[in-house]
XYZ file of C-alpha atoms in Angstrom:
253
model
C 21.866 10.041 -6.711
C 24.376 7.023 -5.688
C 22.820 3.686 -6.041
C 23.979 0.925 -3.365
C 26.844 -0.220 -3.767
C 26.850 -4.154 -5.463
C 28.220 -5.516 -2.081
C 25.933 -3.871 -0.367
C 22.682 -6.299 1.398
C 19.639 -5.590 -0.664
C 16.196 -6.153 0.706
C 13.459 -7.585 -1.660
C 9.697 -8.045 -1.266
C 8.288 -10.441 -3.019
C 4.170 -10.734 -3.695
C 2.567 -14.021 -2.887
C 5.867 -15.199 -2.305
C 4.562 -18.636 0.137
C 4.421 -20.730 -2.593
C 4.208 -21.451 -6.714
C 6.838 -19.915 -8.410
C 6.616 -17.204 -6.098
C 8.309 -19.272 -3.461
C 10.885 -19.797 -6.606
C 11.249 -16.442 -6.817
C 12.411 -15.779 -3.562
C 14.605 -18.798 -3.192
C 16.922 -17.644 -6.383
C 17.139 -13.778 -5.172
C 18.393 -14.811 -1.481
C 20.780 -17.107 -3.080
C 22.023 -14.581 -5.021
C 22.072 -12.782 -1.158
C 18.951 -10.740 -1.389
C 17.432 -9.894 2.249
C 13.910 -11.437 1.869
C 10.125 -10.309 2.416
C 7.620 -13.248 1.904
C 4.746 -11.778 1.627
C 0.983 -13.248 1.093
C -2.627 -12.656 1.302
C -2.392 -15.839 3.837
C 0.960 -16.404 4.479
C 0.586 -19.213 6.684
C 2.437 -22.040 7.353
C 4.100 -22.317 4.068
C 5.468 -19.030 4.426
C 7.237 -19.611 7.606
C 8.642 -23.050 6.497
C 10.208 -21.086 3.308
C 11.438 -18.562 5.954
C 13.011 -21.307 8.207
C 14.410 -22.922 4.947
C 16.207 -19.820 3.941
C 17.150 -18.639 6.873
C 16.700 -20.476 10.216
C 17.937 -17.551 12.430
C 15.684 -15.263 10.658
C 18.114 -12.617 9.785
C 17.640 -12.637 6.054
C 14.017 -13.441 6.163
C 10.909 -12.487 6.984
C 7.354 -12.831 6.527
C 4.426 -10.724 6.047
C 0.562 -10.593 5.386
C -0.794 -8.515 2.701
C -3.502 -8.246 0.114
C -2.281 -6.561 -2.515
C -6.018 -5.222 -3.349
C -5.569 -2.635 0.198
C -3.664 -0.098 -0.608
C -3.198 0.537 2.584
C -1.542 -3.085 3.230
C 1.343 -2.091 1.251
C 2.120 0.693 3.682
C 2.075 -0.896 6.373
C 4.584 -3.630 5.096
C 6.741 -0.869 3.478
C 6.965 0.555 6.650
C 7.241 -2.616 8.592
C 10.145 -3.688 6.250
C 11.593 -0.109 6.821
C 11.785 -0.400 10.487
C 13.327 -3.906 10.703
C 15.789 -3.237 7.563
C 16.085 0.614 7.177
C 14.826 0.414 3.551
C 13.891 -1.500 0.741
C 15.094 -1.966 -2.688
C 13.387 -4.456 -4.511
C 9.517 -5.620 -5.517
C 8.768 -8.339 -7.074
C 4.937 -7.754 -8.073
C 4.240 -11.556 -8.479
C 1.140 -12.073 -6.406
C -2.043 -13.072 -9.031
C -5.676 -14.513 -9.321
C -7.719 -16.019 -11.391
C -10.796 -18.403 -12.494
C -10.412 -20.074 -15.984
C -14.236 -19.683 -17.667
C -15.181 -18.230 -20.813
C -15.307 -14.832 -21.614
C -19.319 -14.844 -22.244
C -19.800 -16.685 -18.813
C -17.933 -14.424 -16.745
C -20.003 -11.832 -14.569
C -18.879 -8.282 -14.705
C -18.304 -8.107 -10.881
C -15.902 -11.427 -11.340
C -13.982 -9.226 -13.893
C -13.747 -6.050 -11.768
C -12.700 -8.520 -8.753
C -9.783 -9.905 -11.171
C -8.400 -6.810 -12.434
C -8.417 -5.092 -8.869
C -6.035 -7.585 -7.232
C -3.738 -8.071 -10.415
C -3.502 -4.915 -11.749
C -4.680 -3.023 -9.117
C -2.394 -4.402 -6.292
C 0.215 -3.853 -8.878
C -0.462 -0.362 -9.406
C -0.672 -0.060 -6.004
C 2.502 -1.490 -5.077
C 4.594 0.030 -7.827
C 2.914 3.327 -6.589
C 3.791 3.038 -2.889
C 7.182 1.451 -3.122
C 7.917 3.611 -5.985
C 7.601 6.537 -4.029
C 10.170 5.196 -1.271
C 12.363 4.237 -4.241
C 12.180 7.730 -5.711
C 13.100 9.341 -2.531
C 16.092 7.100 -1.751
C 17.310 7.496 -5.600
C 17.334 3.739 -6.115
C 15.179 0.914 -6.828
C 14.169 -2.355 -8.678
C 10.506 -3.427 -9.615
C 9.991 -6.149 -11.514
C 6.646 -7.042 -12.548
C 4.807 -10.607 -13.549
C 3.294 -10.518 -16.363
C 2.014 -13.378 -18.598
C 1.402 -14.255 -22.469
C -1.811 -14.284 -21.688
C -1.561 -10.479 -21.747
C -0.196 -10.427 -25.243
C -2.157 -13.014 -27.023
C -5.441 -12.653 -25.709
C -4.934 -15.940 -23.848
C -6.925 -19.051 -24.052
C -6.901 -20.606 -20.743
C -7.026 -18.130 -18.408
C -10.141 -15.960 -18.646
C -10.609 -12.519 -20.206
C -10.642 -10.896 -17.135
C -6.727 -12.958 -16.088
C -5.108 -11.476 -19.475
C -7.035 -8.466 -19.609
C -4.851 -7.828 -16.171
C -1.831 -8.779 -17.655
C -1.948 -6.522 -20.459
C -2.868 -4.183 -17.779
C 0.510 -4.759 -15.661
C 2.408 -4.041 -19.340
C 1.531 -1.091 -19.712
C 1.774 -0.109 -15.810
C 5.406 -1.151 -16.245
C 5.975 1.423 -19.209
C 4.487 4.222 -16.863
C 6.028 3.469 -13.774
C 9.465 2.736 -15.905
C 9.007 6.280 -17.838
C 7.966 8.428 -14.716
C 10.892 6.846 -11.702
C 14.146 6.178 -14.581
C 15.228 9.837 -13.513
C 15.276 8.878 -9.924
C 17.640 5.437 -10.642
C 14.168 3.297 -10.535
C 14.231 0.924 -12.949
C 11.201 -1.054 -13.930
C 10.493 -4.070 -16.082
C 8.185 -7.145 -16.607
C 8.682 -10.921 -17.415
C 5.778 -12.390 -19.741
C 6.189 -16.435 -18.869
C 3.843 -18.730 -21.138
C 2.700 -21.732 -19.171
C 5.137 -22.947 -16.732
C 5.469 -26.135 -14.894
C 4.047 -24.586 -12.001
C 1.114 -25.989 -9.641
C -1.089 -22.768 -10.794
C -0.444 -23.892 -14.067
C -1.381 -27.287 -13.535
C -4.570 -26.329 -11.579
C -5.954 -24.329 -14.579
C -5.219 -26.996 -17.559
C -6.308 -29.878 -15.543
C -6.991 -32.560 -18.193
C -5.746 -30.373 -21.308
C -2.122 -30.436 -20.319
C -1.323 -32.621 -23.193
C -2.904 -30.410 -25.690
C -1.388 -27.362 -24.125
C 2.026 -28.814 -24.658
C 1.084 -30.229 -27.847
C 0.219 -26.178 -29.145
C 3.927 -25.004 -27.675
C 6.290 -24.921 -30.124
C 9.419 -26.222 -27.793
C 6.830 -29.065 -26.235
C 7.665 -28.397 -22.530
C 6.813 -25.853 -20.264
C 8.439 -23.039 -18.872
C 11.342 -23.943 -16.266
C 10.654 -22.001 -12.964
C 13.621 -21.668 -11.522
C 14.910 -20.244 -14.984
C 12.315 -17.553 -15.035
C 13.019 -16.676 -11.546
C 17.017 -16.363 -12.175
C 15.715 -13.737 -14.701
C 13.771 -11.676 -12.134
C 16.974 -11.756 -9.985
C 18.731 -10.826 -13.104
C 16.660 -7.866 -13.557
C 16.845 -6.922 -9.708
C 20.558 -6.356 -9.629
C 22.469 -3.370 -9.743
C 23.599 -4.140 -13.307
C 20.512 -3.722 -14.930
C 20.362 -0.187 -14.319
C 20.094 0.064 -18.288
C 17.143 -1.768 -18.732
C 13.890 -0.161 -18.051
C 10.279 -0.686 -19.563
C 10.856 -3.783 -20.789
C 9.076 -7.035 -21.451
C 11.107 -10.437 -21.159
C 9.119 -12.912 -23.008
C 9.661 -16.852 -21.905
C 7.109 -18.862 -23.507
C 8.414 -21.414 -25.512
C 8.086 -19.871 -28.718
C 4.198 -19.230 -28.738
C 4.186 -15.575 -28.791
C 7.015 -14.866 -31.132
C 7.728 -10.744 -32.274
């Protein structure tokens, strides 16, 4: 089964890709000439201004609505993606939710809410697009996952790591199950990064969170997205099931 070939125009759907370091995300892979989906739950007007920004003409760029939750969602933007491009070879599962509050406090249905989106919609989308990357005999899926996942996390609420570790483990499956088929699938495990998301959950214990990272600084963004677009390249076809950790030395193994 021939993979592309490296010149070749690659198409790449990213999740909750209007904004946050999802927007980061897609601006390094169509730099790096990646054909673009932005895709959101409410894509908006900040989806379409990243669209215009990338490409005005629209040639290299679209948008599209989806909730990763609906299954069915991700077919029809698979096959919306499908009928404008002809396929797809990338997905970035970046697309996440959550509500900081502490593990006793949190109501079972909040949990069950939480782990449907994040590591449901990434089952869901590893699933689906898998499928159209098994049958073309090539394909890249990168997932987000977080530190949180791996220490138990602190900041986030049980029911944001307890996804994470979630999406790990999903990306040893998926990696184990499509590597015959020239899938390849990984996930990148940022610590806190100087993202608004970020921002919005440490509020007034930003100091102290930097104060507990070994390094002192968050994560760099665009730095973490150069390694998904690393790991979405044709080169990387040896690297499968695999956590990249970025997280400024506070989960260390």
């Amino acid at each position: 089964m021939a993979a592309p070939l490296p010149e070749a125009i690659q198409t790449a759907v990213v999740t909750g890709g209007a904004r946050g370091f999802g927007a980061t995300v897609c601006r390094a892979l169509h730099k790096d000439g990646f054909r673009i989906i932005v895709t959101d739950v409410d894509p908006g007007r900040e989806a379409s201004a990243l669209a215009s920004e990338l490409d005005l003409a629209g040639k290299t760029c679209m948008t599209a609505t989806l909730d990763i939750a609906d299954a069915q969602n991700w077919k029809y933007v698979l096959d919306e993606c499908t009928e404008r491009y002809g396929s797809v070879e990338v997905l970035v599962n970046n697309a996440a939710c959550t509500e900081a509050q502490p593990v006793l406090d949190i109501d079972p249905a909040k949990f069950n809410e939480i782990m449907a989106v994040n590591a449901g919609g990434t089952f869901a989308g590893c699933q689906i697009f898998g499928r159209h990357f098994r049958d073309r005999g090539y394909g890249r899926i990168v997932n987000l996952a977080s530190l949180a996942g791996q220490n138990g996390g602190t900041a986030t609420g049980a029911h944001y790591a307890a996804s994470k570790g979630a999406i790990l483990t999903l990306t040893k499956v998926f990696a184990r199950d499509l590597a015959p088929f020239g899938v390849t699938c990984n996930a990148i495990a940022p610590g806190p990064m100087d993202t608004p998301m970020v921002h919005a959950v440490l509020g007034d214990d930003l100091d102290k969170a930097l104060a507990n990272i070994p390094t002192g600084n968050l994560g760099d963004p665009e730095f973490v997205a150069e390694m998904v677009a690393m790991l979405c390249t044709t080169r990387s076809a040896f690297v499968t099931g695999a956590c990249w950790d970025v997280n400024g030395g506070l989960y260390m193994r």
